[in-house]
Amino acid sequence: MKVATKLLIALFVLVGASADMSLGQRAEISGTVVDATDGGGLPANIILGGTATGAQASAVDGTYRITGIEPGTYSIEFSLIGYITYRVPVTLAAGQTLVLDARLDESVLDVGGEITVVGGVTQKREDFPMPMETVGTQEILTNLSTNSSMILRKKTGVDIQCTGVDRCETVLRGFNNAFSTTAYVLTDYRQSAVPSLGVNIFSITPAQTLDVDRIEVVRGPASALYGAGVDAGVIHFFTKDPFTHPGTTISFSGGERSYFGTEIRHATRVSDRFAFKVTGMYGQASDWELDLNDAADEIFAVQECDPLEDDTTPESEAAACVAAGGARNSDYEKLNANATLAYKLSANTDLIATGGYSKLDATVLSGIGTLQAKGFGYSYGQLRFKTRRPGVDGFFAQAYFNKNDTGDSFVYQTLQNVRDKSLLMNFQSQYDRTFGKHSVVGGVDIQLTRPDTQGDINGRNEDNDNTDEFGVYVQGQVEAHPRVSLTGAVRGDYDSITEDFQISPRAAAAIHFGPRNRPKAHTLRTSFNIAFSAPGTNSNFLDIRAGQLPGTDILVRGMGSAFGHEWRRNPDYSFAPTNLVATSLLPTSLGEDRPQGADLGEIYALVHAGLDAIPDDVLAQQIGGALGVPLDAATTAALVGLLSPANTTVSGFSPGLLGILNPSTGELGFVADLTDIAPLDKTTTTTVELGYTGVFESVGEGLVINLDGYYSKRKNFVGPLLMETPLVVVPTLSANLESALAAGIADNAVLAGTLGLFGVTPSQAAALVVGFAEDDLPSTVGIVEPADNLAGAGSTPELVLSYRNFGEIDYYGLDAGFELQASRALSFFGNASIVSDDYFDAGEVGEEGSSLSVALNAAKLKGRLGGQYNSPSGFYFNIAGRFTDDMPIQSGPYVGLNCRIAPDLPDDCVESYLLMDVGAGYVFRNQLDGLRLDVSVNNVLDNSHREFIGAPKLGRMAMARLTYTIK
């Protein structure tokens, strides 16, 4: 028995030793997987071909390790969604330890992966019910631009209209504006818009090229998913995590227009729990200038120089300003600095604090005129908390503030300062829970806007312009079938201005189909969404002097419409074309109420006063010469006396027309009557979408096709700042006055008899007198002012630009695009967007008979096509073409509509343009690892073109950037 026991023990020892020897003869592979562009670690999947053996690299630094590999020859595969799969053959000997690093290149194929919505909750791309695109690090670095929004210029459905070397108005699917507020722009979950004004100024957002990790672009309304007022798409910039992207990077760039820029990013992972980063950026350039040989540019040069007029100087200062090319300062300069502290309370719990400051000096188009940003400062602070139990639930909370200080900024048309030190505060919390393949997320948010314009921008509304907004939302996603996912969401919002509680629902479905090995290769998605957006602070409370009619003392005022505006009417004015009450511009009744037209007696009194002011001897020669009879000074003085209103009665009324001034061209658009401006209401956007995404892996290295059709109905749409007050012009004044004066002379027996001695009839005398004064007769006799902005007797009335809700707008569109990874080195892309209409007249907006209209301020048709070659050696080259169709513009003082409403008149719209962009670069290896050179030439053919009315024409912009990274 003892012998058997000993033998059994020996056998076990022998087997164990053999196993240990066998294991000892197996091989091992380890290494690091990094992004080929920036060297950041990637959580790639590593598979040993022909086996079930594999690993996933660390999300922190990209390291991996595979042990226990049988000796032999294998193909090892490194893959990650969004990157080109890398395969390499390896031969492993018994007991060998192989170090194998991999650098993955980003794929052009924008498919798969996850999208981050509300508070950091991620959702699979194929189950996300809205059209969206992602821009990765490589695309960001290989497309040089002076501001972050220009990186999106090749993306589907993105409307980018640049007004200078750095300033671009960027929206999704149209409805652009000068000083655009339409798109919902985020940086690391924080809304980036300037507080109170709500404008997206990409020049000063903290999304620097060296620090942006990716950009997610979601087209269409998304209130239920992203927050209140998100009815026109989302642009979300995500910056690099200091834990996963440590190191120091610095870049220097330069180019045409005297452009110089530098960026620096430094991030340190102090420990497994604490990391920080700091970023900084500086840029300067000489902006494009107005061309006085261009009629459109000359109009704005005159308007912006006019406030410099000084009649006390021998030479007109305004004329000298125009001759010098206009008043605009072409010097552009910006500065940005940011810092982030990140602390891991546990493996799945993060606390992140971020803050930053930006400053801008540049010329900026706005709804009230051309602004000179001078020391325009913007600062923010943000604290984020996130914890998650993987596969179970998560909690997110954040608080942030945005604050701006406009410094010494002013409006060129008035030289008025626009001080603004407004503050926006936001508080959010969110909880999400996963139930197997189903999930639900809900949250609340509070946003407090505290405008502080010191009377410059909000004027008389300064003490009642605070806005408080409260929201609550819930979203659920259900996997009804392995190939069918359903999403339902609802959001409720209340604001202190309209004092209404609005519900924004959303329902969507994604249906997948494909072969067994790729069951989600094709996706059909459909959605129904109702989104509400409240008017912004400017739309509600603006009250600012926005300009002045050249050569007059008539001011132009921009006014918000939180409380609406009414036109005064007088039933006693039934003899006029309408019963509207106008405010007189005539010196004898300045600021007083008048009907729509001119009293001929008042006009004649002005004419006679001018006649009486001419010396008798001079007038005798003029009248005698005209009549062909000799007259002396005494006789002339007697005739002038007999013609006085006290002796010759002139009566009657000359009816006037209502002309809405186009500030861009000086032309008048005539209307029959006016419609009151109701207090602004929330805009309701109802959208139905149907989309398709197909992934064809057998075409090259992969082909992705996207098609998205949509139909939208906007009710109570808040239009741009438009001219509302009409001028009262009297086109028949001269003829009416001549007839009335002839009758008055005929009724004055003494005067008629005296004239008869010279063979002159009353009609001839009237024609003579009116002829002398015709050049001085007022063509404009009044302005129809809203009741809440009356000039008062003795004061000059103002023209008013304002906002209003439009009845209803219906439109539909199609976005189509493809991305082809033809080979590991060669890729192509193309997309096109078309919308049903770019200009909605009074009938189309449900305001028949009025002068109301809305322009899309974007092209009906636009397309992009291009490709890129990436050599394994580190060299790349790309080329792309961008076509934008012609478009009408209607935004504040910037108006060009003739191409749609008056094609027989000179075209004042933005003309269509085709631009070609090229880029090239080299990523150095070995001894110079970390160094890269990028060169880009936007508009390489130097096509001089204008992208927005009021902006100068733009030309070629060539730039080069040298970047060095130290890990």
Coordinates of C-alpha atoms in Angstrom, one line a residue, residues 235-736:
I235 CA -21.7 70.0 -32.8
H236 CA -19.8 68.4 -29.9
F237 CA -16.0 68.9 -29.4
F238 CA -14.3 66.3 -27.1
T239 CA -10.9 67.1 -25.9
K240 CA -8.1 64.7 -25.0
D241 CA -8.0 63.0 -21.6
P242 CA -4.8 63.8 -19.7
F243 CA -4.7 60.2 -18.4
T244 CA -4.8 58.6 -21.9
H245 CA -2.9 61.4 -23.8
P246 CA 0.0 62.5 -21.6
G247 CA 2.9 64.4 -23.1
T248 CA 3.9 67.8 -24.4
T249 CA 3.0 69.1 -27.9
I250 CA 3.8 72.4 -29.5
S251 CA 3.1 73.7 -32.9
F252 CA 3.9 76.8 -35.0
S253 CA 2.0 77.8 -38.1
G254 CA 2.1 80.5 -40.6
G255 CA 0.7 81.5 -44.0
E256 CA -0.9 84.0 -46.3
R257 CA -2.6 87.1 -45.0
S258 CA 0.3 87.5 -42.5
Y259 CA -1.1 84.6 -40.6
F260 CA 0.9 83.3 -37.6
G261 CA -0.3 80.9 -34.9
T262 CA 1.1 78.8 -32.1
E263 CA -0.4 76.1 -29.9
I264 CA 0.9 74.3 -26.9
R265 CA -0.5 71.3 -24.9
H266 CA 1.0 69.7 -21.9
A267 CA -0.5 66.8 -20.0
T268 CA 0.9 64.8 -17.1
R269 CA -0.4 61.7 -15.5
V270 CA 1.0 62.3 -12.0
S271 CA -0.4 59.0 -10.7
D272 CA -3.0 56.4 -11.4
R273 CA -5.5 58.8 -9.7
F274 CA -4.4 62.3 -10.7
A275 CA -3.7 64.0 -14.0
F276 CA -3.7 67.5 -15.4
K277 CA -3.3 69.3 -18.7
V278 CA -2.8 72.9 -19.8
T279 CA -3.4 74.3 -23.3
G280 CA -2.7 77.6 -24.9
M281 CA -3.1 79.2 -28.3
Y282 CA -2.3 82.4 -30.0
G283 CA -3.2 83.5 -33.6
Q284 CA -3.0 86.7 -35.7
A285 CA -3.6 87.6 -39.3
S286 CA -4.5 90.4 -41.6
D287 CA -8.2 90.0 -42.7
W288 CA -9.6 90.4 -46.1
E289 CA -10.8 93.9 -46.9
L290 CA -13.7 95.5 -48.7
D291 CA -13.1 96.3 -52.4
L292 CA -14.3 99.8 -53.3
N293 CA -14.5 98.8 -56.9
D294 CA -17.2 96.4 -56.0
A295 CA -20.6 98.0 -55.6
A296 CA -21.7 95.7 -52.8
D297 CA -18.6 96.5 -50.8
E298 CA -18.8 100.2 -51.4
I299 CA -22.3 100.3 -49.8
F300 CA -21.0 99.0 -46.5
A301 CA -17.9 101.1 -46.6
V302 CA -20.0 104.2 -46.9
Q303 CA -22.4 103.1 -44.1
E304 CA -19.6 102.3 -41.8
C305 CA -17.6 105.5 -42.5
D306 CA -20.6 107.8 -42.3
P307 CA -20.5 108.2 -38.4
L308 CA -17.1 109.8 -38.8
E309 CA -18.5 112.7 -40.7
D310 CA -17.5 116.0 -39.3
D311 CA -18.7 119.1 -41.0
T312 CA -16.4 121.3 -39.1
T313 CA -13.3 120.0 -40.9
P314 CA -12.3 121.2 -44.3
E315 CA -12.2 117.7 -45.8
S316 CA -14.9 115.2 -45.1
E317 CA -13.6 112.7 -42.7
A318 CA -16.1 110.1 -43.9
A319 CA -15.1 110.6 -47.5
A320 CA -11.5 110.1 -46.5
C321 CA -12.4 107.0 -44.7
V322 CA -14.2 105.5 -47.7
A323 CA -11.3 106.5 -50.0
A324 CA -8.9 104.6 -47.6
G325 CA -10.9 101.4 -48.1
G326 CA -13.5 101.7 -45.3
A327 CA -13.4 101.9 -41.5
R328 CA -12.9 98.2 -40.8
N329 CA -9.7 97.2 -38.9
S330 CA -8.2 94.3 -40.8
D331 CA -6.0 93.2 -37.9
Y332 CA -7.1 90.0 -36.4
E333 CA -5.8 88.5 -33.1
K334 CA -6.9 85.8 -30.7
L335 CA -5.7 84.3 -27.5
N336 CA -6.8 81.2 -25.6
A337 CA -5.7 79.4 -22.4
N338 CA -7.2 76.4 -20.6
A339 CA -6.4 74.1 -17.7
T340 CA -7.9 70.8 -16.6
L341 CA -7.5 68.8 -13.4
A342 CA -8.7 65.2 -13.4
Y343 CA -9.0 63.0 -10.3
K344 CA -10.1 59.4 -10.2
L345 CA -11.9 58.8 -6.9
S346 CA -12.0 55.1 -7.9
A347 CA -11.5 53.0 -11.0
N348 CA -15.0 54.1 -12.3
T349 CA -15.5 57.5 -10.7
D350 CA -14.0 60.7 -12.0
L351 CA -14.0 64.3 -10.9
I352 CA -12.9 66.8 -13.5
A353 CA -12.4 70.6 -13.2
T354 CA -11.8 72.7 -16.2
G355 CA -11.5 76.5 -16.8
G356 CA -10.3 78.8 -19.5
Y357 CA -10.1 82.3 -20.9
S358 CA -10.2 83.6 -24.5
K359 CA -9.8 87.1 -26.0
L360 CA -10.5 88.3 -29.6
D361 CA -9.8 91.3 -31.7
A362 CA -11.5 91.0 -35.1
T363 CA -14.2 92.4 -37.4
V364 CA -17.5 90.4 -36.9
L365 CA -20.8 90.7 -38.7
S366 CA -23.8 90.9 -36.4
G367 CA -27.5 91.4 -36.6
I368 CA -27.2 95.0 -35.7
G369 CA -24.3 95.8 -38.0
T370 CA -20.5 95.3 -38.3
L371 CA -18.8 94.9 -34.9
Q372 CA -15.2 95.6 -34.1
A373 CA -14.4 93.1 -31.4
K374 CA -11.8 94.9 -29.3
G375 CA -10.6 92.9 -26.3
F376 CA -13.7 90.7 -26.5
G377 CA -13.1 88.4 -23.5
Y378 CA -14.7 85.0 -22.8
S379 CA -14.2 82.8 -19.7
Y380 CA -15.7 79.6 -18.3
G381 CA -15.4 77.2 -15.5
Q382 CA -16.7 73.6 -15.3
L383 CA -16.9 70.9 -12.7
R384 CA -17.9 67.4 -13.8
F385 CA -18.6 64.2 -11.7
K386 CA -19.1 60.8 -13.2
T387 CA -19.4 57.4 -11.7
R388 CA -20.4 54.1 -13.4
R389 CA -20.9 50.5 -12.5
P390 CA -20.1 48.9 -15.8
G391 CA -23.1 47.1 -17.3
V392 CA -25.3 48.3 -14.5
D393 CA -25.8 52.0 -14.0
G394 CA -24.1 55.4 -13.9
F395 CA -24.5 58.9 -12.5
F396 CA -23.4 62.2 -14.0
A397 CA -23.5 65.7 -12.6
Q398 CA -22.0 69.0 -13.7
A399 CA -22.1 72.7 -13.0
Y400 CA -20.5 75.3 -15.2
F401 CA -20.6 79.0 -16.0
N402 CA -19.8 81.0 -19.1
K403 CA -19.0 84.7 -18.8
N404 CA -18.1 87.3 -21.4
D405 CA -16.6 90.8 -21.3
T406 CA -16.8 92.6 -24.6
G407 CA -14.1 95.1 -23.6
D408 CA -14.1 98.1 -25.9
S409 CA -16.0 96.5 -28.8
F410 CA -18.2 98.8 -30.8
V411 CA -20.6 99.0 -33.8
Y412 CA -19.0 100.6 -36.9
Q413 CA -22.4 102.0 -38.2
T414 CA -22.8 104.1 -35.0
L415 CA -19.5 104.0 -33.2
Q416 CA -21.5 102.9 -30.2
N417 CA -19.9 100.7 -27.6
V418 CA -21.4 97.3 -27.0
R419 CA -20.5 96.5 -23.4
D420 CA -21.6 93.0 -22.3
K421 CA -20.6 91.3 -19.1
S422 CA -23.3 88.6 -19.1
L423 CA -23.2 85.4 -17.2
L424 CA -24.7 82.0 -17.9
M425 CA -24.9 79.3 -15.2
N426 CA -25.9 75.7 -15.8
F427 CA -26.5 72.8 -13.4
Q428 CA -27.2 69.2 -14.6
S429 CA -27.6 65.8 -13.1
Q430 CA -28.4 62.5 -14.8
Y431 CA -28.9 58.8 -13.9
D432 CA -28.8 55.9 -16.3
R433 CA -29.6 52.2 -15.8
T434 CA -29.1 49.2 -17.9
F435 CA -31.5 46.2 -17.9
G436 CA -29.8 43.6 -20.0
K437 CA -30.1 44.8 -23.5
H438 CA -32.4 47.7 -22.5
S439 CA -31.5 51.0 -21.0
V440 CA -33.1 54.1 -19.5
V441 CA -31.7 57.5 -18.7
G442 CA -33.2 60.5 -17.0
G443 CA -32.1 63.8 -15.7
V444 CA -32.8 67.4 -14.8
D445 CA -31.1 70.7 -15.7
I446 CA -31.3 74.3 -14.7
Q447 CA -30.0 77.2 -16.7
L448 CA -29.8 80.8 -15.5
T449 CA -29.0 83.6 -17.9
R450 CA -28.0 87.0 -16.3
P451 CA -27.5 89.6 -19.0
D452 CA -25.4 92.6 -18.0
T453 CA -25.0 95.0 -20.9
Q454 CA -24.9 98.2 -18.9
G455 CA -27.6 99.6 -21.1
D456 CA -25.6 99.3 -24.3
I457 CA -27.2 96.3 -25.9
N458 CA -30.4 95.7 -23.9
G459 CA -31.1 99.4 -23.3
R460 CA -34.5 100.0 -21.7
N461 CA -34.8 96.3 -21.0
E462 CA -31.7 96.1 -18.8
D463 CA -33.7 95.6 -15.6
N464 CA -36.1 92.9 -16.8
D465 CA -34.0 90.6 -19.0
N466 CA -33.1 87.7 -16.7
T467 CA -34.1 84.3 -17.9
D468 CA -34.5 81.1 -15.9
E469 CA -35.0 77.7 -17.6
F470 CA -35.8 74.4 -16.0
G471 CA -35.9 71.0 -17.8
V472 CA -36.5 67.3 -17.1
Y473 CA -36.1 64.4 -19.4
V474 CA -36.2 60.6 -19.7
Q475 CA -35.1 58.3 -22.6
G476 CA -35.5 54.6 -23.0
Q477 CA -34.0 52.2 -25.5
V478 CA -35.3 48.7 -26.0
E479 CA -33.9 45.9 -28.1
A480 CA -37.2 44.5 -29.4
H481 CA -35.3 42.0 -31.5
P482 CA -31.6 41.4 -32.1
R483 CA -32.0 43.4 -35.3
V484 CA -34.5 46.0 -34.1
S485 CA -33.9 48.7 -31.5
L486 CA -36.5 51.2 -30.4
T487 CA -35.9 54.6 -28.7
G488 CA -38.4 56.8 -27.0
A489 CA -37.7 60.1 -25.2
V490 CA -39.6 62.9 -23.7
R491 CA -38.5 66.2 -22.3
G492 CA -40.3 69.0 -20.5
D493 CA -39.1 72.6 -20.3
Y494 CA -40.3 75.8 -18.5
D495 CA -38.9 79.3 -18.9
S496 CA -39.5 82.4 -17.0
I497 CA -40.2 84.6 -20.1
T498 CA -43.0 82.8 -21.9
E499 CA -44.0 81.1 -18.6
D500 CA -45.1 78.0 -20.6
F501 CA -44.3 74.3 -19.9
Q502 CA -43.5 72.5 -23.2
I503 CA -43.2 68.8 -23.9
S504 CA -40.7 67.6 -26.5
P505 CA -41.3 64.0 -27.5
R506 CA -39.2 61.7 -29.7
A507 CA -39.8 58.2 -31.1
A508 CA -37.3 56.3 -33.3
A509 CA -36.4 52.9 -34.5
A510 CA -33.3 51.3 -36.1
I511 CA -33.7 48.1 -38.1
H512 CA -30.6 46.1 -39.0
F513 CA -30.1 43.5 -41.7
G514 CA -27.3 41.8 -43.5
P515 CA -25.5 38.5 -43.8
R516 CA -25.1 36.2 -40.9
N517 CA -21.5 37.2 -40.2
R518 CA -22.5 40.9 -40.5
P519 CA -26.1 41.2 -39.2
K520 CA -25.8 44.9 -38.8
A521 CA -24.1 45.7 -42.1
H522 CA -27.2 47.7 -43.2
T523 CA -29.4 49.9 -41.0
L524 CA -32.7 51.6 -41.7
R525 CA -33.6 54.2 -39.2
T526 CA -36.7 56.4 -38.8
S527 CA -37.6 59.0 -36.3
F528 CA -40.3 61.4 -35.3
N529 CA -39.4 64.4 -33.2
I530 CA -41.0 67.6 -31.8
A531 CA -38.6 70.1 -30.4
F532 CA -39.3 73.5 -28.8
S533 CA -36.8 76.4 -28.6
A534 CA -37.3 79.6 -26.7
P535 CA -36.2 82.9 -28.2
G536 CA -32.8 84.0 -27.2
T537 CA -31.9 87.0 -25.1
N538 CA -31.2 89.2 -28.2
S539 CA -34.5 88.2 -29.8
N540 CA -36.3 89.1 -26.6
F541 CA -34.5 92.1 -25.1
L542 CA -32.3 93.8 -27.7
D543 CA -32.5 97.6 -27.6
I544 CA -29.6 99.2 -29.3
R545 CA -28.7 101.9 -31.8
A546 CA -27.7 99.8 -34.8
G547 CA -26.9 102.4 -37.4
Q548 CA -27.7 105.6 -39.2
L549 CA -28.9 106.3 -42.7
P550 CA -26.0 107.9 -44.5
G551 CA -26.4 111.7 -45.0
T552 CA -29.3 111.9 -42.6
D553 CA -29.9 112.1 -38.8
I554 CA -32.3 109.1 -39.0
L555 CA -31.0 106.4 -36.6
V556 CA -31.6 102.7 -37.0
R557 CA -32.5 100.8 -33.8
G558 CA -32.4 97.1 -33.1
M559 CA -35.2 95.9 -30.8
G560 CA -36.2 92.6 -29.3
S561 CA -39.8 91.4 -29.3
A562 CA -40.4 89.8 -25.9
F563 CA -43.4 92.1 -25.4
G564 CA -44.3 92.6 -29.1
H565 CA -44.7 95.9 -31.0
E566 CA -47.9 97.5 -32.3
W567 CA -48.4 100.0 -35.1
R568 CA -50.7 102.9 -34.2
R569 CA -53.8 103.5 -36.2
N570 CA -56.2 106.4 -36.4
P571 CA -59.7 105.9 -37.9
D572 CA -59.8 109.5 -38.9
Y573 CA -57.1 108.8 -41.5
S574 CA -59.6 107.1 -43.8
F575 CA -58.6 109.4 -46.6
A576 CA -55.0 108.0 -46.7
P577 CA -54.1 104.6 -48.2
T578 CA -54.1 103.1 -44.7
N579 CA -55.1 104.4 -41.3
L580 CA -51.6 103.9 -40.0
V581 CA -50.1 106.7 -38.0
A582 CA -46.7 108.0 -39.3
T583 CA -44.2 110.2 -37.5
S584 CA -43.3 113.2 -39.5
L585 CA -39.8 113.9 -40.8
L586 CA -40.6 117.4 -42.0
P587 CA -38.9 120.2 -40.1
T588 CA -42.2 122.0 -39.4
S589 CA -43.8 119.0 -37.7
L590 CA -40.8 116.8 -36.8
G591 CA -41.8 113.9 -34.5
E592 CA -45.6 114.7 -34.8
D593 CA -48.3 112.3 -35.9
R594 CA -49.2 112.4 -39.5
P595 CA -51.3 110.2 -41.9
Q596 CA -49.6 108.1 -44.6
G597 CA -48.8 110.9 -47.0
A598 CA -48.1 114.6 -47.1
D599 CA -50.2 117.6 -46.4
L600 CA -49.7 119.9 -49.4
G601 CA -50.2 123.0 -47.4
E602 CA -47.3 122.1 -45.1
I603 CA -45.2 121.1 -48.1
Y604 CA -45.9 124.4 -49.8
A605 CA -45.0 126.4 -46.7
L606 CA -41.6 124.8 -46.9
V607 CA -41.3 125.5 -50.6
H608 CA -42.2 129.2 -50.1
A609 CA -39.8 129.5 -47.2
G610 CA -37.0 128.4 -49.5
L611 CA -38.2 130.8 -52.2
D612 CA -38.3 133.6 -49.8
A613 CA -34.8 132.9 -48.7
I614 CA -33.3 133.7 -52.1
P615 CA -32.2 137.3 -52.5
D616 CA -34.8 139.4 -54.5
D617 CA -32.3 140.4 -57.2
V618 CA -31.0 136.8 -57.7
L619 CA -34.6 135.5 -57.8
A620 CA -35.6 138.3 -60.3
Q621 CA -33.0 137.1 -62.7
Q622 CA -34.0 133.4 -62.3
I623 CA -37.7 134.1 -62.8
G624 CA -37.2 136.6 -65.5
G625 CA -35.0 134.3 -67.4
A626 CA -37.5 131.4 -67.1
L627 CA -40.4 133.6 -68.2
G628 CA -38.5 135.5 -70.8
V629 CA -39.6 138.9 -69.4
P630 CA -37.6 141.5 -67.5
L631 CA -38.3 141.6 -63.7
D632 CA -36.8 143.9 -61.1
A633 CA -36.2 143.1 -57.5
A634 CA -39.2 145.1 -56.2
T635 CA -41.6 143.4 -58.5
T636 CA -40.1 140.0 -57.6
A637 CA -40.5 140.7 -53.9
A638 CA -44.1 141.7 -54.4
L639 CA -44.8 138.4 -56.3
V640 CA -43.1 136.4 -53.5
G641 CA -45.3 138.2 -51.0
L642 CA -48.5 137.4 -52.9
L643 CA -47.3 133.7 -53.1
S644 CA -47.0 133.4 -49.3
P645 CA -49.2 130.8 -47.6
A646 CA -50.9 133.7 -45.9
N647 CA -52.1 135.1 -49.2
T648 CA -52.2 132.0 -51.4
T649 CA -54.0 129.0 -49.9
V650 CA -52.7 125.6 -50.9
S651 CA -54.6 122.6 -49.6
G652 CA -54.8 118.9 -50.3
F653 CA -53.2 115.6 -49.5
S654 CA -50.7 113.6 -51.5
P655 CA -51.0 109.9 -50.6
G656 CA -47.8 108.0 -49.6
L657 CA -46.4 104.6 -50.1
L658 CA -44.9 102.3 -47.5
G659 CA -41.3 101.4 -48.4
I660 CA -39.2 99.0 -46.3
L661 CA -35.6 99.9 -46.7
N662 CA -33.0 97.3 -47.7
P663 CA -30.0 98.4 -45.6
S664 CA -27.6 96.5 -47.9
T665 CA -28.6 98.2 -51.2
G666 CA -30.6 101.3 -50.1
E667 CA -33.5 100.0 -52.2
L668 CA -37.1 100.2 -51.0
G669 CA -39.5 97.2 -51.0
F670 CA -43.1 98.5 -51.1
V671 CA -45.9 97.0 -49.0
A672 CA -49.6 97.7 -48.8
D673 CA -50.0 97.5 -45.0
L674 CA -48.2 96.4 -41.8
T675 CA -48.8 93.5 -39.4
D676 CA -48.3 93.9 -35.7
I677 CA -45.4 92.1 -34.1
A678 CA -46.7 89.7 -31.5
P679 CA -44.7 88.8 -28.3
L680 CA -42.2 86.1 -29.3
D681 CA -43.4 82.6 -28.7
K682 CA -41.4 79.4 -28.7
T683 CA -40.6 77.8 -32.0
T684 CA -42.0 74.3 -32.6
T685 CA -40.0 72.1 -35.0
T686 CA -41.7 68.9 -36.1
T687 CA -39.4 66.6 -38.1
V688 CA -39.8 63.2 -39.6
E689 CA -36.6 61.4 -40.9
L690 CA -35.8 58.3 -42.8
G691 CA -32.3 57.1 -43.2
Y692 CA -30.1 54.3 -44.4
T693 CA -26.5 53.3 -43.7
G694 CA -24.9 50.5 -45.6
V695 CA -21.4 49.0 -45.0
F696 CA -19.9 47.0 -47.9
E697 CA -16.7 45.4 -46.6
S698 CA -16.0 43.7 -49.9
V699 CA -15.5 47.0 -51.8
G700 CA -11.8 47.9 -51.4
E701 CA -11.1 48.0 -47.7
G702 CA -14.7 49.0 -47.0
L703 CA -17.4 51.3 -48.4
V704 CA -20.0 53.2 -46.3
I705 CA -23.1 54.8 -47.9
N706 CA -25.4 57.1 -46.0
L707 CA -28.8 58.5 -47.1
D708 CA -31.0 60.7 -45.0
G709 CA -34.2 62.3 -46.0
Y710 CA -36.2 64.6 -43.8
Y711 CA -39.3 66.7 -43.7
S712 CA -39.6 69.6 -41.2
K713 CA -42.3 72.0 -40.3
R714 CA -41.4 75.0 -38.2
K715 CA -44.2 76.9 -36.5
N716 CA -43.6 80.3 -34.9
F717 CA -40.2 80.3 -36.4
V718 CA -38.2 83.3 -35.0
G719 CA -36.6 85.0 -38.0
P720 CA -33.5 87.1 -38.2
L721 CA -33.3 90.8 -37.3
L722 CA -35.3 92.4 -40.1
M723 CA -36.2 96.0 -41.0
E724 CA -39.8 96.5 -39.8
T725 CA -40.5 100.2 -39.9
P726 CA -41.4 101.6 -43.4
L727 CA -40.5 105.0 -44.7
V728 CA -43.5 107.0 -46.0
V729 CA -42.6 108.2 -49.5
V730 CA -44.8 110.4 -51.7
P731 CA -43.9 109.7 -55.4
T732 CA -46.6 112.1 -56.8
L733 CA -45.8 114.9 -54.5
S734 CA -44.5 117.3 -57.2
A735 CA -47.5 116.8 -59.5
N736 CA -50.0 117.0 -56.6

